[in-house]
Amino acid sequence: MQIILEVPDILGEKLQQLGDRLPEALDRALRELAPAETIPYQDDRQIVELLASQPSPEEILAIRPTPALQARMSQLLDRNKSGTISGREEVELDRYLLLEHWVRLAKAHAYKRLQTEA
């Protein structure tokens, strides 16, 4: 397939330097920018199971929290900020923050693996 695209001169020069590797570079960039699908997670059990299954770097980069989990975390963060969070909610928030930390670490490792495979 032929695609005609107008780009700024500086970008055009960089693309010309890639030569026959341009399709490969575009494919990698598209995979990084927009994973084909996302893997939604709702709780720590799901994410631990996913990470324990030894997913590919691409699968790790596609991990996203469900909208329901995002809404719950926002609610807990708002309550924490306003000082109206209960002890039970604080434990829940801490669990979600740890979960987010695990996912960020896994994504950083996955991205690094993709860079070394390139």
mmCIF file of C-alpha atoms in Angstrom:
data_model
loop_
_atom_site.group_PDB
_atom_site.id
_atom_site.type_symbol
_atom_site.label_atom_id
_atom_site.label_comp_id
_atom_site.label_asym_id
_atom_site.label_seq_id
_atom_site.Cartn_x
_atom_site.Cartn_y
_atom_site.Cartn_z
ATOM 1 C CA MET A 1 0.000 0.000 0.000
ATOM 2 C CA GLN A 2 1.260 3.444 -0.827
ATOM 3 C CA ILE A 3 0.546 6.329 1.535
ATOM 4 C CA ILE A 4 1.369 9.923 0.698
ATOM 5 C CA LEU A 5 1.953 12.071 3.742
ATOM 6 C CA GLU A 6 3.063 15.661 4.230
ATOM 7 C CA VAL A 7 5.489 16.147 7.120
ATOM 8 C CA PRO A 8 7.738 18.987 8.288
ATOM 9 C CA ASP A 9 11.157 19.120 6.599
ATOM 10 C CA ILE A 10 13.042 18.059 9.727
ATOM 11 C CA LEU A 11 10.871 14.966 10.132
ATOM 12 C CA GLY A 12 11.127 14.215 6.417
ATOM 13 C CA GLU A 13 14.915 14.218 6.635
ATOM 14 C CA LYS A 14 14.814 11.797 9.560
ATOM 15 C CA LEU A 15 12.404 9.525 7.709
ATOM 16 C CA GLN A 16 14.604 9.530 4.595
ATOM 17 C CA GLN A 17 17.560 8.395 6.687
ATOM 18 C CA LEU A 18 15.617 5.275 7.670
ATOM 19 C CA GLY A 19 15.377 4.124 4.062
ATOM 20 C CA ASP A 20 13.983 0.570 3.816
ATOM 21 C CA ARG A 21 13.608 0.459 7.623
ATOM 22 C CA LEU A 22 10.792 3.040 7.543
ATOM 23 C CA PRO A 23 7.953 0.444 7.626
ATOM 24 C CA GLU A 24 9.593 -1.266 10.631
ATOM 25 C CA ALA A 25 10.036 2.061 12.437
ATOM 26 C CA LEU A 26 6.424 3.033 11.809
ATOM 27 C CA ASP A 27 5.201 -0.347 13.024
ATOM 28 C CA ARG A 28 7.179 -0.021 16.273
ATOM 29 C CA ALA A 29 5.996 3.539 16.836
ATOM 30 C CA LEU A 30 2.369 2.574 16.304
ATOM 31 C CA ARG A 31 2.648 -0.356 18.711
ATOM 32 C CA GLU A 32 4.086 1.916 21.381
ATOM 33 C CA LEU A 33 1.631 4.754 20.875
ATOM 34 C CA ALA A 34 -1.597 2.806 20.480
ATOM 35 C CA PRO A 35 -1.682 -0.790 21.637
ATOM 36 C CA ALA A 36 -4.124 -2.826 19.550
ATOM 37 C CA GLU A 37 -6.121 -3.707 22.628
ATOM 38 C CA THR A 38 -6.001 -2.925 26.281
ATOM 39 C CA ILE A 39 -6.016 -5.432 29.075
ATOM 40 C CA PRO A 40 -8.355 -4.046 31.730
ATOM 41 C CA TYR A 41 -7.739 -4.866 35.373
ATOM 42 C CA GLN A 42 -10.023 -4.271 38.298
ATOM 43 C CA ASP A 43 -8.128 -5.507 41.312
ATOM 44 C CA ASP A 44 -4.774 -6.653 42.627
ATOM 45 C CA ARG A 45 -5.597 -10.349 42.157
ATOM 46 C CA GLN A 46 -6.163 -9.869 38.419
ATOM 47 C CA ILE A 47 -2.955 -7.943 37.887
ATOM 48 C CA VAL A 48 -0.873 -10.426 39.884
ATOM 49 C CA GLU A 49 -2.338 -13.294 37.839
ATOM 50 C CA LEU A 50 -1.593 -11.445 34.614
ATOM 51 C CA LEU A 51 1.988 -10.613 35.577
ATOM 52 C CA ALA A 52 2.567 -14.174 36.811
ATOM 53 C CA SER A 53 1.487 -15.506 33.402
ATOM 54 C CA GLN A 54 4.684 -14.033 31.889
ATOM 55 C CA PRO A 55 2.954 -11.776 29.343
ATOM 56 C CA SER A 56 4.796 -10.289 26.393
ATOM 57 C CA PRO A 57 6.110 -6.724 26.683
ATOM 58 C CA GLU A 58 3.315 -5.595 24.353
ATOM 59 C CA GLU A 59 0.693 -7.169 26.624
ATOM 60 C CA ILE A 60 2.179 -5.434 29.650
ATOM 61 C CA LEU A 61 2.157 -2.072 27.884
ATOM 62 C CA ALA A 62 -1.533 -2.612 27.041
ATOM 63 C CA ILE A 63 -2.582 -2.934 30.705
ATOM 64 C CA ARG A 64 -5.108 -0.291 31.719
ATOM 65 C CA PRO A 65 -7.401 0.033 34.750
ATOM 66 C CA THR A 66 -11.124 -0.358 34.091
ATOM 67 C CA PRO A 67 -13.212 2.836 34.107
ATOM 68 C CA ALA A 68 -14.859 1.594 37.312
ATOM 69 C CA LEU A 69 -11.475 1.223 39.012
ATOM 70 C CA GLN A 70 -10.364 4.645 37.783
ATOM 71 C CA ALA A 71 -13.543 6.180 39.209
ATOM 72 C CA ARG A 72 -13.093 4.410 42.548
ATOM 73 C CA MET A 73 -9.467 5.523 42.832
ATOM 74 C CA SER A 74 -10.474 9.121 42.069
ATOM 75 C CA GLN A 75 -13.151 8.938 44.734
ATOM 76 C CA LEU A 76 -10.701 7.589 47.309
ATOM 77 C CA LEU A 77 -8.077 10.187 46.386
ATOM 78 C CA ASP A 78 -10.656 12.977 46.753
ATOM 79 C CA ARG A 79 -11.731 11.662 50.165
ATOM 80 C CA ASN A 80 -8.110 11.367 51.236
ATOM 81 C CA LYS A 81 -7.371 14.927 50.116
ATOM 82 C CA SER A 82 -10.419 16.296 51.969
ATOM 83 C CA GLY A 83 -9.633 14.285 55.110
ATOM 84 C CA THR A 84 -12.904 12.346 55.022
ATOM 85 C CA ILE A 85 -11.446 8.934 54.190
ATOM 86 C CA SER A 86 -12.247 6.052 56.529
ATOM 87 C CA GLY A 87 -9.639 3.591 57.797
ATOM 88 C CA ARG A 88 -10.994 0.856 55.529
ATOM 89 C CA GLU A 89 -10.925 3.200 52.515
ATOM 90 C CA GLU A 90 -7.369 4.216 53.334
ATOM 91 C CA VAL A 91 -6.295 0.562 53.244
ATOM 92 C CA GLU A 92 -8.129 0.177 49.914
ATOM 93 C CA LEU A 93 -6.408 3.273 48.510
ATOM 94 C CA ASP A 94 -3.000 2.033 49.641
ATOM 95 C CA ARG A 95 -3.680 -1.284 47.889
ATOM 96 C CA TYR A 96 -4.629 0.486 44.655
ATOM 97 C CA LEU A 97 -1.563 2.731 44.822
ATOM 98 C CA LEU A 98 0.661 -0.322 45.291
ATOM 99 C CA LEU A 99 -1.081 -1.975 42.339
ATOM 100 C CA GLU A 100 -0.430 1.097 40.203
ATOM 101 C CA HIS A 101 3.221 1.020 41.278
ATOM 102 C CA TRP A 102 3.535 -2.641 40.213
ATOM 103 C CA VAL A 103 2.034 -1.874 36.831
ATOM 104 C CA ARG A 104 4.362 1.100 36.295
ATOM 105 C CA LEU A 105 7.398 -1.019 37.168
ATOM 106 C CA ALA A 106 6.245 -3.800 34.844
ATOM 107 C CA LYS A 107 5.671 -1.297 32.023
ATOM 108 C CA ALA A 108 9.098 0.283 32.505
ATOM 109 C CA HIS A 109 10.696 -3.172 32.360
ATOM 110 C CA ALA A 110 8.619 -4.115 29.287
ATOM 111 C CA TYR A 111 9.561 -0.909 27.492
ATOM 112 C CA LYS A 112 13.223 -1.513 28.276
ATOM 113 C CA ARG A 113 12.945 -5.076 26.894
ATOM 114 C CA LEU A 114 11.425 -3.756 23.669
ATOM 115 C CA GLN A 115 14.253 -1.221 23.344
ATOM 116 C CA THR A 116 16.960 -3.887 23.735
ATOM 117 C CA GLU A 117 15.203 -6.201 21.242
ATOM 118 C CA ALA A 118 15.167 -3.435 18.622
#
